[in-house]
PDB file of C-alpha atoms in Angstrom:
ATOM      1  CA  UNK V   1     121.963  82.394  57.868  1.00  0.00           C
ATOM      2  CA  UNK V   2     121.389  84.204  61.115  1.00  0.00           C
ATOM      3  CA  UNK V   3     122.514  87.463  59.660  1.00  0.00           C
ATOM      4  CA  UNK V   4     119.597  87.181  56.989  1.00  0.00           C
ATOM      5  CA  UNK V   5     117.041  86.229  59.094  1.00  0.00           C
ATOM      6  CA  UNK V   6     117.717  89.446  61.746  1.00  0.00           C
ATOM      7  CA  UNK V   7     117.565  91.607  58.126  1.00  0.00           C
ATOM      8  CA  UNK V   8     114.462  90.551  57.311  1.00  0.00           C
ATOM      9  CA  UNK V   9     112.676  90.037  60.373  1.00  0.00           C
ATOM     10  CA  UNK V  10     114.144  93.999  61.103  1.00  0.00           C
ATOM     11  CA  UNK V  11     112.494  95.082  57.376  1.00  0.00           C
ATOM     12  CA  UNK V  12     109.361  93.529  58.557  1.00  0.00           C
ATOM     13  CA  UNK V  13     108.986  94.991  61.727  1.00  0.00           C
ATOM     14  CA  UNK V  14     109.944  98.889  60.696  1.00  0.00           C
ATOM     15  CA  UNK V  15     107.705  98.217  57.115  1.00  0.00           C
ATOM     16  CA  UNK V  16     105.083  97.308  59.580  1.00  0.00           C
ATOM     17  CA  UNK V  17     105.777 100.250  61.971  1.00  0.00           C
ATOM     18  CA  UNK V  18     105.642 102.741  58.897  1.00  0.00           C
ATOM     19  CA  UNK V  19     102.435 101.608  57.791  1.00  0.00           C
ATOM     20  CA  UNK V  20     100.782 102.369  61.071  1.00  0.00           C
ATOM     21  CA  UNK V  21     102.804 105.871  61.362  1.00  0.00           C
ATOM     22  CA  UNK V  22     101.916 107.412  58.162  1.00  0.00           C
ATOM     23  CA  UNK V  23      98.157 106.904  58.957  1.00  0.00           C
ATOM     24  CA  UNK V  24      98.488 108.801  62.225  1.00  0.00           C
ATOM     25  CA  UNK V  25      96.107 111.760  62.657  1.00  0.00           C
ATOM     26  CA  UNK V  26      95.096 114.730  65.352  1.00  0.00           C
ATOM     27  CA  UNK V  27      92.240 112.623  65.206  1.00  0.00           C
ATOM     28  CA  UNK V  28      93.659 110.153  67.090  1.00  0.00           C
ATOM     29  CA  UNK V  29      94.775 112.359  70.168  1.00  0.00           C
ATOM     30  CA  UNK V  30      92.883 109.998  72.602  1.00  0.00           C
ATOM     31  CA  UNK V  31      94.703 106.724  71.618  1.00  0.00           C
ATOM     32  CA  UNK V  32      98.004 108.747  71.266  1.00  0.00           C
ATOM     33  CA  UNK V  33      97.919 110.618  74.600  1.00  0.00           C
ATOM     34  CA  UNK V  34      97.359 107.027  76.271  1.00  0.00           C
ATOM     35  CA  UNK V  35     101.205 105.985  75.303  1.00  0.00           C
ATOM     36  CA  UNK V  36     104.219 106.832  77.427  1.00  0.00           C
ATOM     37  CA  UNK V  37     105.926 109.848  75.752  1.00  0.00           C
ATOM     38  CA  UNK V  38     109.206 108.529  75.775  1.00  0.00           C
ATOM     39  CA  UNK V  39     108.321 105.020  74.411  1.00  0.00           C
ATOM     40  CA  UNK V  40     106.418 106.568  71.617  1.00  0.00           C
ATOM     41  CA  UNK V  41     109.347 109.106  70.407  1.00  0.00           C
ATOM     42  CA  UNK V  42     111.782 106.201  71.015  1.00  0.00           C
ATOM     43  CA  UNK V  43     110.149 103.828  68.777  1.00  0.00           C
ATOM     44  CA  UNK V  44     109.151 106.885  66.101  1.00  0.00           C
ATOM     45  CA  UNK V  45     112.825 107.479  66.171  1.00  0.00           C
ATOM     46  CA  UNK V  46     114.040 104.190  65.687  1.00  0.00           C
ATOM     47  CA  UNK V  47     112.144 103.981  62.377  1.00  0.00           C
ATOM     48  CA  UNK V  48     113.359 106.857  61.675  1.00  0.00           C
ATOM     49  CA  UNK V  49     116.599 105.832  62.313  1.00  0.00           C
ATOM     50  CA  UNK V  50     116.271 102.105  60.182  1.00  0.00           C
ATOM     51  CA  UNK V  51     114.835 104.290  57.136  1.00  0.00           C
ATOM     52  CA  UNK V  52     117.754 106.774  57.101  1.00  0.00           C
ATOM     53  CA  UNK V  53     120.096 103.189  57.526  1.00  0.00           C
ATOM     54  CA  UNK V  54     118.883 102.097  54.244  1.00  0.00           C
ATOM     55  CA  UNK V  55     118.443 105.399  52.461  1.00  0.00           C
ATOM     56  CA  UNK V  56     114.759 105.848  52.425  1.00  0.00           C
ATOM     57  CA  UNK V  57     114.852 109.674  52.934  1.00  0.00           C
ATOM     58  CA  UNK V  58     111.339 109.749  51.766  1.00  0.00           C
ATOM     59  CA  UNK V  59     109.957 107.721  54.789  1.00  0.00           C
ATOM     60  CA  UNK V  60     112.121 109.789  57.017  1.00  0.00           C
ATOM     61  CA  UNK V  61     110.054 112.922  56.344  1.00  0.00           C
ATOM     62  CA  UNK V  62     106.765 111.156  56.681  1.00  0.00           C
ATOM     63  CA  UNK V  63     108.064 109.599  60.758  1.00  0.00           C
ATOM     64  CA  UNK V  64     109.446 112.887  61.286  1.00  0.00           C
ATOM     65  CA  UNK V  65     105.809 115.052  59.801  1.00  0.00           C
ATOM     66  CA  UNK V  66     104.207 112.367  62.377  1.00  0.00           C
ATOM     67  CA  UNK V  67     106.584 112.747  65.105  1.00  0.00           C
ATOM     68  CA  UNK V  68     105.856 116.255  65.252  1.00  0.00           C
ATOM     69  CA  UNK V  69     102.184 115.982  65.312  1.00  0.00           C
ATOM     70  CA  UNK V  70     102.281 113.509  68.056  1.00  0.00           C
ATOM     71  CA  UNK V  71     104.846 116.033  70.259  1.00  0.00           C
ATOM     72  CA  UNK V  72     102.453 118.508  69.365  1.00  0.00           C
ATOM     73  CA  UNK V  73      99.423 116.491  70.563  1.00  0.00           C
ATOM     74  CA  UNK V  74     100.679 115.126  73.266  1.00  0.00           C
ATOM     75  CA  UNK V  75     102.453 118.824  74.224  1.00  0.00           C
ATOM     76  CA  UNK V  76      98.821 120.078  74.363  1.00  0.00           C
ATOM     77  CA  UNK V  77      97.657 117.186  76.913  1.00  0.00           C
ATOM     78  CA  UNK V  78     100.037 117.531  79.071  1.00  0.00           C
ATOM     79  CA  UNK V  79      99.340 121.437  80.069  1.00  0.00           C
TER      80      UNK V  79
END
């Protein structure tokens, strides 16, 4: 059913997003100071957002960890 297929296509997408956002690093200031700002925290808050939907409190602290760095990085490039 259409309701099941949005589900899972929405678990795939934010699973996919997580893996990418708990391997960012200040390394990585370059490739992260190329985004739009608001794009970036939109989309790290979404996942946030989808995580804290279905209780995965764990993840939340990880996309929020990450979403700090990246302010912070991006903060610093912006002076």
């Amino acid at each position: 059913d259409v309701e099941d297929a949005r589900k899972a296509s929405e678990y795939t997408v934010f699973n996919r997003a997580f893996h990418y956002v708990k391997n960012i690093t200040p390394k990585q200031s370059k490739v992260i100071k190329s985004f739009n700002k608001k794009q970036l925290n939109n989309a790290l808050q979404a996942t946030m957002d989808y995580f804290e939907s279905t209780e995965e409190y764990e993840k939340c602290a990880i996309i929020k960890n990450r979403m700090d760095e990246v302010n912070k990085i991006l903060k610093k490039f912006n002076k």
